[in-house]
Coordinates of C-alpha atoms and ligand atoms in Angstrom, one line a residue:
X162 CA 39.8 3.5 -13.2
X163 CA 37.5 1.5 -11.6
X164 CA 33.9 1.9 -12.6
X165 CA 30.8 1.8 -10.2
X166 CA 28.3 -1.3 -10.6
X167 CA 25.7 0.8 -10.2
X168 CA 24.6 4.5 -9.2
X169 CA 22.1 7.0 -7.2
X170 CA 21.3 10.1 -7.8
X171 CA 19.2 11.6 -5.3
X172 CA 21.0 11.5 -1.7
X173 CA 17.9 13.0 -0.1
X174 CA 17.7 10.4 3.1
X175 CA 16.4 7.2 0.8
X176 CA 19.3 7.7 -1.6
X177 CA 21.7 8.3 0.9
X178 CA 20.7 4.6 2.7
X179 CA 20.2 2.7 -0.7
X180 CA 24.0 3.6 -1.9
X181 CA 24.8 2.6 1.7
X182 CA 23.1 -0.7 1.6
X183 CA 24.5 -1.2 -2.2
X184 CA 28.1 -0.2 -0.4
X185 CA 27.9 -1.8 2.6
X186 CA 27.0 -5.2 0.2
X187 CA 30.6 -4.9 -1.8
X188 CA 28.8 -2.9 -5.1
X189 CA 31.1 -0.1 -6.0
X190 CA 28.4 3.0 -6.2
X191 CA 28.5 5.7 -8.3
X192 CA 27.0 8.6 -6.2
X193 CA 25.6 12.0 -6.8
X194 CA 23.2 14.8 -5.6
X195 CA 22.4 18.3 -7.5
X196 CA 23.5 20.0 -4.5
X197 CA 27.0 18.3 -4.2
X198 CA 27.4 19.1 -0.5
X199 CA 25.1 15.7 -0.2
X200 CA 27.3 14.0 -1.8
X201 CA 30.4 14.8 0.0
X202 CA 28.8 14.2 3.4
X203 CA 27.8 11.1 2.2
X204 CA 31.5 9.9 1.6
X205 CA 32.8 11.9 4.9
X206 CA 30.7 10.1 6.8
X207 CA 30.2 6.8 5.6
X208 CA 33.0 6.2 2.9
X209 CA 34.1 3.5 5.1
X210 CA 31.7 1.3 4.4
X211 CA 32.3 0.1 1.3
X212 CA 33.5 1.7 -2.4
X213 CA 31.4 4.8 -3.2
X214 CA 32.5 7.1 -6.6
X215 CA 31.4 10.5 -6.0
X216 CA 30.6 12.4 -9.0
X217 CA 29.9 16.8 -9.0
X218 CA 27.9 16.3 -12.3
X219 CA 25.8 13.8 -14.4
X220 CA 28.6 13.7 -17.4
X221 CA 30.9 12.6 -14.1
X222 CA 28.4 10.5 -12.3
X223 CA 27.3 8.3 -15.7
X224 CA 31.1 8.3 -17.2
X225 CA 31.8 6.0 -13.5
X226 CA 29.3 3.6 -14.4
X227 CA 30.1 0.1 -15.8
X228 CA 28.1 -0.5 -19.1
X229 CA 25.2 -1.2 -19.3
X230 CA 25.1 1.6 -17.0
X231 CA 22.5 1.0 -13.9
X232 CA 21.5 4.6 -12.8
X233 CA 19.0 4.8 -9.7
X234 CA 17.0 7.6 -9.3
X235 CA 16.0 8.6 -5.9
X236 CA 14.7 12.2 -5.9
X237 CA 11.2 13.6 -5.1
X238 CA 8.2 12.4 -7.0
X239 CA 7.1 14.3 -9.7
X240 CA 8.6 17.0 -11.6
X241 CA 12.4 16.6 -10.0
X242 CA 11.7 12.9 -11.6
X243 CA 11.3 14.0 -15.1
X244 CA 14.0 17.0 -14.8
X245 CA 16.3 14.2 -13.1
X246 CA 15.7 12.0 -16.7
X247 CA 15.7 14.9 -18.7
X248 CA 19.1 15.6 -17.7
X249 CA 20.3 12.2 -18.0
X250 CA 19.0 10.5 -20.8
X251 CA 20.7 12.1 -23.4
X252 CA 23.9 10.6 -21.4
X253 CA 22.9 7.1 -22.1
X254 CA 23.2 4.7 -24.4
X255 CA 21.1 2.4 -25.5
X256 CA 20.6 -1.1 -23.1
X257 CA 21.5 1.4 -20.4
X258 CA 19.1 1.3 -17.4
X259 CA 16.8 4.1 -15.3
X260 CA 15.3 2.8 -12.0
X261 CA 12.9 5.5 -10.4
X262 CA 13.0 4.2 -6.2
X263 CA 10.8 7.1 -5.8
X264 CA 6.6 7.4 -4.9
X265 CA 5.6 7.6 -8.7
X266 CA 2.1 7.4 -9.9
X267 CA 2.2 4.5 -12.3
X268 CA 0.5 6.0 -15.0
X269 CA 3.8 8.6 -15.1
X270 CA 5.9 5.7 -15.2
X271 CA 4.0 3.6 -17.8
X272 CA 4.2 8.1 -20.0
X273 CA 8.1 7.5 -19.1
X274 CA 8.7 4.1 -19.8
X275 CA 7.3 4.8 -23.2
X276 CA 9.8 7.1 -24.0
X277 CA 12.7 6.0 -22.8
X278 CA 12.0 2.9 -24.5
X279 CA 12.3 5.1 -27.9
X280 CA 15.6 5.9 -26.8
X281 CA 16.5 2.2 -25.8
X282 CA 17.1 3.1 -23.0
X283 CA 15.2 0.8 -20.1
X284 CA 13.4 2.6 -17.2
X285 CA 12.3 1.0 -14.5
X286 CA 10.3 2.1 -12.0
X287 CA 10.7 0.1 -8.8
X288 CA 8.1 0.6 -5.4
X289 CA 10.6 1.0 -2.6
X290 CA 8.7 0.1 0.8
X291 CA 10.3 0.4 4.5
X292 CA 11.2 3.9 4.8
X293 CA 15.0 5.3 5.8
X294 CA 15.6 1.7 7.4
X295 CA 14.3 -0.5 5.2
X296 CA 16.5 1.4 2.4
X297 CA 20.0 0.8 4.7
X298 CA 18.9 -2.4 6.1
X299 CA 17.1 -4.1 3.4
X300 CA 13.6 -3.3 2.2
X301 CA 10.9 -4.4 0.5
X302 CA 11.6 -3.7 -3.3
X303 CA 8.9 -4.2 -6.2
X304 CA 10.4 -3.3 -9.8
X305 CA 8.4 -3.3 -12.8
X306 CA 9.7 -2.5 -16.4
X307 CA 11.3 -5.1 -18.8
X308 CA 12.2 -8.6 -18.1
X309 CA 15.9 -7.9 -20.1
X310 CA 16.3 -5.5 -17.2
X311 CA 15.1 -7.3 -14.5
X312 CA 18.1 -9.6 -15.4
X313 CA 20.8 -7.1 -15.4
X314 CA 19.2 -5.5 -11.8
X315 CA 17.6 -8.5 -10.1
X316 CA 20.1 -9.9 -8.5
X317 CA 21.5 -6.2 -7.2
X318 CA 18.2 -5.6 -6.2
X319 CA 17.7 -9.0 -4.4
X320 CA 21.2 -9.0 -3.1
X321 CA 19.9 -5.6 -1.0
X322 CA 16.5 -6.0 -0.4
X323 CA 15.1 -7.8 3.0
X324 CA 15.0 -11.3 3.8
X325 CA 12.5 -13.9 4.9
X326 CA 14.0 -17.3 5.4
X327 CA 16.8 -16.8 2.9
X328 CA 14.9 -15.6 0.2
X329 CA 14.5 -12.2 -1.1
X330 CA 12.0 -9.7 -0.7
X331 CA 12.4 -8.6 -4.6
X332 CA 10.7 -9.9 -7.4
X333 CA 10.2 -8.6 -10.6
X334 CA 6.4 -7.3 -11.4
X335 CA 5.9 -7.1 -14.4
X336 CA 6.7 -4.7 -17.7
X337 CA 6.4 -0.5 -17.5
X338 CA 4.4 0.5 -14.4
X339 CA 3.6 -2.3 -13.0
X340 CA 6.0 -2.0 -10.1
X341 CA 4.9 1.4 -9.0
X342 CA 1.3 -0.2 -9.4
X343 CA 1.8 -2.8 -6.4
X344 CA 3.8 -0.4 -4.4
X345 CA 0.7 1.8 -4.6
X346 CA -1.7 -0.8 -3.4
X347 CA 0.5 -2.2 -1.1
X348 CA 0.3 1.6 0.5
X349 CA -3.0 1.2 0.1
X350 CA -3.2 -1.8 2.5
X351 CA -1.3 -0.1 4.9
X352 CA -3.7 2.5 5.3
X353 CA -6.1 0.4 5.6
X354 CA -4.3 -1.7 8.4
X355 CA -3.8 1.3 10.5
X356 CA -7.3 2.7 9.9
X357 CA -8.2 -0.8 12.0
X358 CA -5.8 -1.2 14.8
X359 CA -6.1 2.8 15.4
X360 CA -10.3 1.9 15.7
X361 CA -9.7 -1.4 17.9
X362 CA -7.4 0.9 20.1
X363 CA -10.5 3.0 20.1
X364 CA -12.7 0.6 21.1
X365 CA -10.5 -0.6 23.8
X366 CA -10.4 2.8 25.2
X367 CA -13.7 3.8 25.1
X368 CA -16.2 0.6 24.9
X369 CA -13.5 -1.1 27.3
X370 CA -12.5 1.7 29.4
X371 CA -8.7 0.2 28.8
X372 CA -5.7 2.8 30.1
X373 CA -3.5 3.0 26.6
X374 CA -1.1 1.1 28.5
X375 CA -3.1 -1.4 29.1
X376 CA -3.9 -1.7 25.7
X377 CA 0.0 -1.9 24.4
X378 CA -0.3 -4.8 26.4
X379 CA -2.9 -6.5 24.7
X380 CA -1.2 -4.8 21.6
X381 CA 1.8 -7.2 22.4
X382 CA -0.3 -10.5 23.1
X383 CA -1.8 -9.9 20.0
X384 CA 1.8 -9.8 18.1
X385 CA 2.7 -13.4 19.8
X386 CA -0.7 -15.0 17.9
X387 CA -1.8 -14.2 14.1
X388 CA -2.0 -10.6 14.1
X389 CA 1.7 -10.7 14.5
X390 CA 3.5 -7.6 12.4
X391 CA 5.6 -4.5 12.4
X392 CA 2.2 -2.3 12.3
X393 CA 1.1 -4.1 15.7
X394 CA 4.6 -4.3 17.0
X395 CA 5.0 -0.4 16.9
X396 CA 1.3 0.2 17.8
X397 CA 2.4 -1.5 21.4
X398 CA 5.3 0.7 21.4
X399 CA 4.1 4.3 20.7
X400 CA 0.8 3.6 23.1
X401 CA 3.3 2.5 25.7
X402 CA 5.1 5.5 25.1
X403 CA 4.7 8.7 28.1
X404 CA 5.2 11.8 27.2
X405 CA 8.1 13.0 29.3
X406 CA 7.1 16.8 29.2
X407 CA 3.5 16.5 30.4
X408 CA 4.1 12.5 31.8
X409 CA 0.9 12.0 30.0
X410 CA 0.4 9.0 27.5
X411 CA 2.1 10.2 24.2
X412 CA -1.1 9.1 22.1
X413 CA -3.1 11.9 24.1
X414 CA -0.4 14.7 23.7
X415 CA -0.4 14.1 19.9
X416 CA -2.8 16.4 17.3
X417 CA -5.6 13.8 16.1
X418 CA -5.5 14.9 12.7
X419 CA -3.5 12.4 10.6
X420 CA -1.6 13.4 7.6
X421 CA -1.0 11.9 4.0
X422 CA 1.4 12.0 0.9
X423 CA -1.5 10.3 -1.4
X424 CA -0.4 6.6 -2.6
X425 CA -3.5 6.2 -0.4
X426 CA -5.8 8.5 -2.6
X427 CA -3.8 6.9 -5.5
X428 CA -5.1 3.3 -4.6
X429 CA -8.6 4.5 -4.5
X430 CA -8.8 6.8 -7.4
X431 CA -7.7 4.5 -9.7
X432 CA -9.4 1.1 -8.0
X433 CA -12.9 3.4 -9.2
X434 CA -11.3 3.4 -12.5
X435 CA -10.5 0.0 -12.5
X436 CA -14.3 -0.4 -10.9
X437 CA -12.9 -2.5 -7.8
X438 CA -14.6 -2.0 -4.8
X439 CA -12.0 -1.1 -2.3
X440 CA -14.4 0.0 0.9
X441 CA -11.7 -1.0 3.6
X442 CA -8.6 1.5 1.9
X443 CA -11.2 4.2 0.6
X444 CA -12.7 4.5 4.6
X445 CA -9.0 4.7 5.6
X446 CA -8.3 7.5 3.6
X447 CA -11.2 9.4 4.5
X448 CA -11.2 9.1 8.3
X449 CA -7.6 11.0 7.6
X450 CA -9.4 13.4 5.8
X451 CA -12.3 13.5 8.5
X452 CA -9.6 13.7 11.6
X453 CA -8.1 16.7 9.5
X454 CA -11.5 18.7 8.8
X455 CA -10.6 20.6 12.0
X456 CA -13.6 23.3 11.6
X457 CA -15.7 21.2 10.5
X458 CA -14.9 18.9 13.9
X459 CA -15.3 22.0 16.0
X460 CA -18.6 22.8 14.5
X461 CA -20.4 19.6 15.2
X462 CA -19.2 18.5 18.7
X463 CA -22.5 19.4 20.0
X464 CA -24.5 16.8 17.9
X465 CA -26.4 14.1 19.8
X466 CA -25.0 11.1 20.7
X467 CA -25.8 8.0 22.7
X468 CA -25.0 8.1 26.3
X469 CA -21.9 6.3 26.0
X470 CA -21.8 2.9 28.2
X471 CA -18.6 1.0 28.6
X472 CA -18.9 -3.2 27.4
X473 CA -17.9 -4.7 30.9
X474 CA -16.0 -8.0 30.4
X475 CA -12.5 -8.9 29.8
X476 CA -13.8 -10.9 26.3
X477 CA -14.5 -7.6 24.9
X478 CA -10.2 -7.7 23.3
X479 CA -10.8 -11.0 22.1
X480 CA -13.9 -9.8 20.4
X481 CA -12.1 -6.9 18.7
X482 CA -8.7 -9.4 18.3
X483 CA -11.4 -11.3 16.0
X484 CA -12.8 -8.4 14.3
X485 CA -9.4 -6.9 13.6
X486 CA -8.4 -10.2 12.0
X487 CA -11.3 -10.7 9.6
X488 CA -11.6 -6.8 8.4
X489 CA -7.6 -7.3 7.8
X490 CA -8.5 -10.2 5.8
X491 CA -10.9 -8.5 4.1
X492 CA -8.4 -5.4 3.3
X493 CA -5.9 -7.6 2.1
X494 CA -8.5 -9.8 -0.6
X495 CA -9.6 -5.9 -1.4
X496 CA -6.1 -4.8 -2.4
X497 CA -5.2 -8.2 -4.5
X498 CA -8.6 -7.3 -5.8
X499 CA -7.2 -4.4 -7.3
X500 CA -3.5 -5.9 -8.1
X501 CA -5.4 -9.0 -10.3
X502 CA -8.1 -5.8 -12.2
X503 CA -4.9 -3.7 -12.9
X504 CA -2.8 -6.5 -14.3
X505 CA -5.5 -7.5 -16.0
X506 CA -6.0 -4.2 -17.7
X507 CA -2.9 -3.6 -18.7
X508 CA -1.7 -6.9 -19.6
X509 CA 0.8 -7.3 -16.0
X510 CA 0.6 -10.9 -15.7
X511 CA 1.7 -10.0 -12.3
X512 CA 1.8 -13.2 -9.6
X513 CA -0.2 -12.2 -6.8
X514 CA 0.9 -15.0 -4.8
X515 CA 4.8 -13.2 -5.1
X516 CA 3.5 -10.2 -4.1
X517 CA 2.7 -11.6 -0.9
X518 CA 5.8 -13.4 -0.7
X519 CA 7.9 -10.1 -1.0
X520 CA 6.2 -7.7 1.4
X521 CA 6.9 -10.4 4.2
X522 CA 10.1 -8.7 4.9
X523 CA 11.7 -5.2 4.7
X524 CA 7.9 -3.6 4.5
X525 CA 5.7 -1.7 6.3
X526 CA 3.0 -4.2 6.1
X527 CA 5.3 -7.3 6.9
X528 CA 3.7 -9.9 8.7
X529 CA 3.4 -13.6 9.3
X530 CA 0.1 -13.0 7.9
X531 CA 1.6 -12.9 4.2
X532 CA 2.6 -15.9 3.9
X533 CA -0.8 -17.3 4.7
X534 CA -1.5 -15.4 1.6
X535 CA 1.3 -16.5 -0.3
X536 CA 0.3 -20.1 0.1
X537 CA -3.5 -19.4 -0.9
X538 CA -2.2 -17.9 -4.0
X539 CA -0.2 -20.7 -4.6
X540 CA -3.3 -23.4 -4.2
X541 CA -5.2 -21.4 -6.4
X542 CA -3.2 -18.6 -8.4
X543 CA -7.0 -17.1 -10.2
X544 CA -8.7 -17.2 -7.0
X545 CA -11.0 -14.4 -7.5
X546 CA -10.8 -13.6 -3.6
X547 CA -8.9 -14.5 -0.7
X548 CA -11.9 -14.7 1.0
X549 CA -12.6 -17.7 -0.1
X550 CA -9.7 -19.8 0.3
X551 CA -10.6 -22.2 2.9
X552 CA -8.3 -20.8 5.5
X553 CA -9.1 -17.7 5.7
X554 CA -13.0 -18.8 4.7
X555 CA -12.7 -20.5 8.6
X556 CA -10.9 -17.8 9.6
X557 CA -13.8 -15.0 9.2
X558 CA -16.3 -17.8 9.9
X559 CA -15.1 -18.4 13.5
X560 CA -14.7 -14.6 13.5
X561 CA -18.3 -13.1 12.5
X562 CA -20.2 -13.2 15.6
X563 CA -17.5 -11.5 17.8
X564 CA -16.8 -9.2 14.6
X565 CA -20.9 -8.6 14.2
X566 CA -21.0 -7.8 18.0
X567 CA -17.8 -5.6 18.0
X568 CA -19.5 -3.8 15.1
X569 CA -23.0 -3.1 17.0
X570 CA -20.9 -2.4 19.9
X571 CA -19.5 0.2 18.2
X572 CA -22.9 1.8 16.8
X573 CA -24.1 1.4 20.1
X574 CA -21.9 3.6 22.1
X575 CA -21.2 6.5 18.8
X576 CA -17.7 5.2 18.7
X577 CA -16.5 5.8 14.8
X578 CA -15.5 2.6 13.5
X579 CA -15.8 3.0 9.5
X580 CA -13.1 -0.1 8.4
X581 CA -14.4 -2.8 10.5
X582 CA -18.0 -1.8 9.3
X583 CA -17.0 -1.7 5.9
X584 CA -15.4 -4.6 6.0
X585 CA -18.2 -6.1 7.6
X586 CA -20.4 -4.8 4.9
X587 CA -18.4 -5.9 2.2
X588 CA -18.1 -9.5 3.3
X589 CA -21.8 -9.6 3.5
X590 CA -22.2 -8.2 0.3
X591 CA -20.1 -10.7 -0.9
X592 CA -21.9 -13.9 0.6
X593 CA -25.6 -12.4 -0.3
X594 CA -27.7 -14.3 -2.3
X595 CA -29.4 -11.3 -3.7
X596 CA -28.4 -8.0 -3.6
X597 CA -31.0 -5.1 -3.1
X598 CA -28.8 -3.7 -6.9
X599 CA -32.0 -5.2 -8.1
X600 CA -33.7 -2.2 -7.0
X601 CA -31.4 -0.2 -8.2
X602 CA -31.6 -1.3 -11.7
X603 CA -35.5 -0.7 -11.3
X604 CA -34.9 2.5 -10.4
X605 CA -32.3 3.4 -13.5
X606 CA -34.7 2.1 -16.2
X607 CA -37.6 4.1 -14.4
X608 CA -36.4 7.5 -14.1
X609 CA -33.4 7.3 -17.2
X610 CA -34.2 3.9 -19.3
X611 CA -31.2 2.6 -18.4
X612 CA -32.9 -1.0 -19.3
X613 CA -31.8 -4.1 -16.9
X614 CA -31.2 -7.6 -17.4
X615 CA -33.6 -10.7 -16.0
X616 CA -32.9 -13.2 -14.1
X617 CA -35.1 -15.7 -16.3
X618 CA -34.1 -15.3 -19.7
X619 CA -31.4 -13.5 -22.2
X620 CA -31.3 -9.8 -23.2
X621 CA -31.8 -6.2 -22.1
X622 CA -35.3 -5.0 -21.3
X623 CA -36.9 -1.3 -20.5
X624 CA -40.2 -1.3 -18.7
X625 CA -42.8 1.3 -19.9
X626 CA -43.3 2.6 -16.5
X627 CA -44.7 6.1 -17.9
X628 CA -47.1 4.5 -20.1
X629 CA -49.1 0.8 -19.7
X630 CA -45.6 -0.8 -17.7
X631 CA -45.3 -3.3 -20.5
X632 CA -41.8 -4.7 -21.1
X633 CA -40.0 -4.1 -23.8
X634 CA -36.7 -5.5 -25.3
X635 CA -34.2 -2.8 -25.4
Ligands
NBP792 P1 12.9 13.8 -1.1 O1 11.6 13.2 -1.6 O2 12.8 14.7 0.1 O3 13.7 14.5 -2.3 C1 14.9 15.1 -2.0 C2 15.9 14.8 -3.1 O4 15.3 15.2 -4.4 C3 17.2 15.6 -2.9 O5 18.2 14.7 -3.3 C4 17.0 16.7 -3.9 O6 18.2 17.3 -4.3 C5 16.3 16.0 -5.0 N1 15.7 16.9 -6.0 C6 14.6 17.7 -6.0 BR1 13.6 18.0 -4.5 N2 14.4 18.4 -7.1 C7 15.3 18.0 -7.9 C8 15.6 18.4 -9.3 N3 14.8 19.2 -10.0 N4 16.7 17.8 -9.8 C9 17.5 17.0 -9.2 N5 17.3 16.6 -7.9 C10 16.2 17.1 -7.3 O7 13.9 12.6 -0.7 P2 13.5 11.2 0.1 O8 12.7 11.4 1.3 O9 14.9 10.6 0.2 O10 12.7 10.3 -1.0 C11 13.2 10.0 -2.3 C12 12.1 9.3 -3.0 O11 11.8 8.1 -2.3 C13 10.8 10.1 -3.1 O12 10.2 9.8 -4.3 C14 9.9 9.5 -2.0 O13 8.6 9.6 -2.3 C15 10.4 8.0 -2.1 N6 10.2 7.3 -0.8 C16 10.5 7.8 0.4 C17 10.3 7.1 1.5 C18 10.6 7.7 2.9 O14 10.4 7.1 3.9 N7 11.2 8.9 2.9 C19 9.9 5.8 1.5 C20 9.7 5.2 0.3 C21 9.8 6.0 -0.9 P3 18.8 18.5 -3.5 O15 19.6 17.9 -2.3 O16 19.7 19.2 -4.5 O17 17.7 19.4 -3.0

């Protein structure tokens, strides 16, 4: 009988375009969903496409697999995830291989990795990025876990997975989580890239009195020069888009109160564990939460705000092309930021400079712009920031003043604009010769005797600031 190269369990819409894409290039897939009627409309409808082994139950479904058995794992984050390995472990053998394509947190796959590992049994848990398409077409695909495995999957994975200019976007990570790690931040990024292109459509709108489809167009300008990606592509579609019930623009029809599934949250939450300031993605997250905070919107329309003035001038979208392109610059060096502290902390070794080379393709973030990063990366792999690789150092340089002015602009009318002020603030914070933290520390010591360190000499000192204010070593 012939036996499947590899399989997925969990036909859910993901599953059901992985296997296809596996399928579609000449991998004989093992295939299998709890509720079987999944699986049969799976093969009904698409059995033509290549060799697909439908199995009713897990002794079936592993039983079709070539050995070491490849088993991927596409079901709904969270408990389903460990019922799913619960069920199947006790299958396997050892040297046999679990990849989880789903949203994990890492931390879960670093608690399952563990285990399975007791077993010898591999597990893998691989960051899927580009949605229901980028699964049947080819997407983005980050997999952590063991090197060993990485050499039985890779080239599957690769074989499947997008490409920019022949090469794959699939590389392996790095050991346990590390795979579900990047696909978090990279989720992270995006966030923050929509956070600013849905405030420069804003400030098109309401500092430049621009129609939104007037401001697809500029949208699509701005994909022919560096902004170019999918994020800016689709942003020119949907505001071009009329609503064909009211024949209004779509983008005023639809709720403003943005939804999330919380890699987003994740990013953040664990970038203040990791003690990584990551302004741009945490401001991104919470102007979702703000938009949704209906009551609480309601309640506070009536508070004072500026008399709003439009900017007159047709510079005014080059201004906010500029600002866009250094507050994306500065989301991207936050986000490798946090990649470099988590590898670091749990020993990843993960090459950042790869990273960028794989989400140029298949992702939601794909963009010219990553190969820019790529390259800095590859001049300096320990750069402690992109922001300081000389591209994109002239990059933000030419940018500042229209980014300062878009900023103030911003503040000026009371038009929200969180992610390009953070940026801003962050990139200021970074080139300041002094930080007021100073103050800060002055503060600790004098209400908790936290001590502080000098900028003259060694050591910790507490000042005596209830008694004669001498210093003391601490
Ligand atoms: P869903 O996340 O909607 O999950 C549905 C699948 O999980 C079905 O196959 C369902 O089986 C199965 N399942 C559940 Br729910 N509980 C189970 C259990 N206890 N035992 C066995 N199977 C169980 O599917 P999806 O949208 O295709 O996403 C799959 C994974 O990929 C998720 O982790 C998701 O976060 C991730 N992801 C999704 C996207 C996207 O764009 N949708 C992108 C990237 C990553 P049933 O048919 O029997 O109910």
């Amino acid at each position: 009988m012939e036996k499947a190269r590899i399989g997925v369990t969990g036909l859910a819409v993901m599953g059901r375009n992985l296997a296809r894409n596996l399928a579609r290039h000449g991998h004989p897939v093992a295939v299998h969903n709890r509720t079987s009627a999944r699986t049969k409309a799976l093969v009904e409808q698409f059995g033509d496409e290549g060799t697909f082994l439908p199995a009713d139950t897990p002794e079936e479904f592993v039983a079709s697999l070539e050995r070491p058995r490849r088993l991927v794992v596409m079901v709904k984050a969270g408990a389903p995830t460990d019922a799913v390995i619960e069920e199947f472990a006790p299958l396997l053998e050892p040297g046999d291989m679990i990849v989880d394509g789903g949203n994990a947190h890492f931390a879960d796959t670093r608690r399952r990795e563990a285990a399975l590992r007791e077993r010898g049994v591999h597990f893998v848990g691989a960051g899927i990025s580009g949605g229901e398409e980028g699964a049947l077409h080819g997407p983005s695909i980050m997999p952590g876990g063991s090197a060993e495995s990485y050499e039985a999957l890779g080239p599957l994975l690769e074989d499947i997975s997008a490409k920019v200019d022949g090469d794959p976007c699939c590389a392996h990570v790095g050991p346990d989580g590390a795979g579900h790690f990047v696909k978090m931040v990279h989720n992270g990024i995006e966030y923050s890239d929509m956070q600013l292109i849905a405030e420069s459509y804003d400030l098109l709108r309401h500092a430049a009195g621009l129609a939104p489809a007037e401001i697809a167009e500029v949208f699509r300008t701005w994909n022919t020069g560096r902004l170019e990606s999918y994020l800016i592509e689709i942003t020119a579609e949907v505001l071009a888009h009329t609503d064909a019930a009211t024949g209004k623009p779509f983008v005023d029809v639809v709720l403003d109160q943005a939804e999330q599934k919380g890699t987003g949250r994740w990013t953040v939450q664990t970038a203040l564990d990791l003690g990584v300031p990551v302004g741009g993605i945490a401001e991104a997250v919470f102007a979702r939460s703000v938009s949704g905070h209906a009551d609480l919107r309601a309640a506070s329309r009536h508070l004072p705000g500026p008399s709003r003035t439009k900017v007159a001038g047709s510079s005014f979208a080059d201004a906010v092309e500029k600002a866009l392109y250094a507050s994306k610059i500065v989301a991207y060096a936050q986000g490798f930021h946090e990649i470099q502290a988590g590898s670091a902390e749990y020993g990843w070794n993960i090459d950042a400079g790869s990273m960028a080379a794989i989400w140029r393709g298949g992702c939601i973030i794909r963009a010219g712009f990553l190969d820019r990063i790529r390259a800095a990366y590859a001049a300096d792999p320990h750069t402690p920031t992109l922001l300081t690789d000389p591209h994109f150092t002239e990059a933000v340089g030419d940018a500042q003043d229209a980014w300062r002015e878009v900023v103030a602009t911003a503040a000026r009318i009371g038009v929200p604009a969180p992610g390009l002020s953070t940026a801003l603030a962050y990139y200021d914070s970074l080139r300041a010769d002094r930080l007021p933290a100073a103050l800060t520390q002055g503060q600790r010591d004098y209400f908790g005797a936290h001590t502080y360190r000098r900028t003259d000499r060694e050591g910790t000192h507490h000042t005596l600031w209830g008694g004669d204010r001498t210093e003391v070593d601490a």
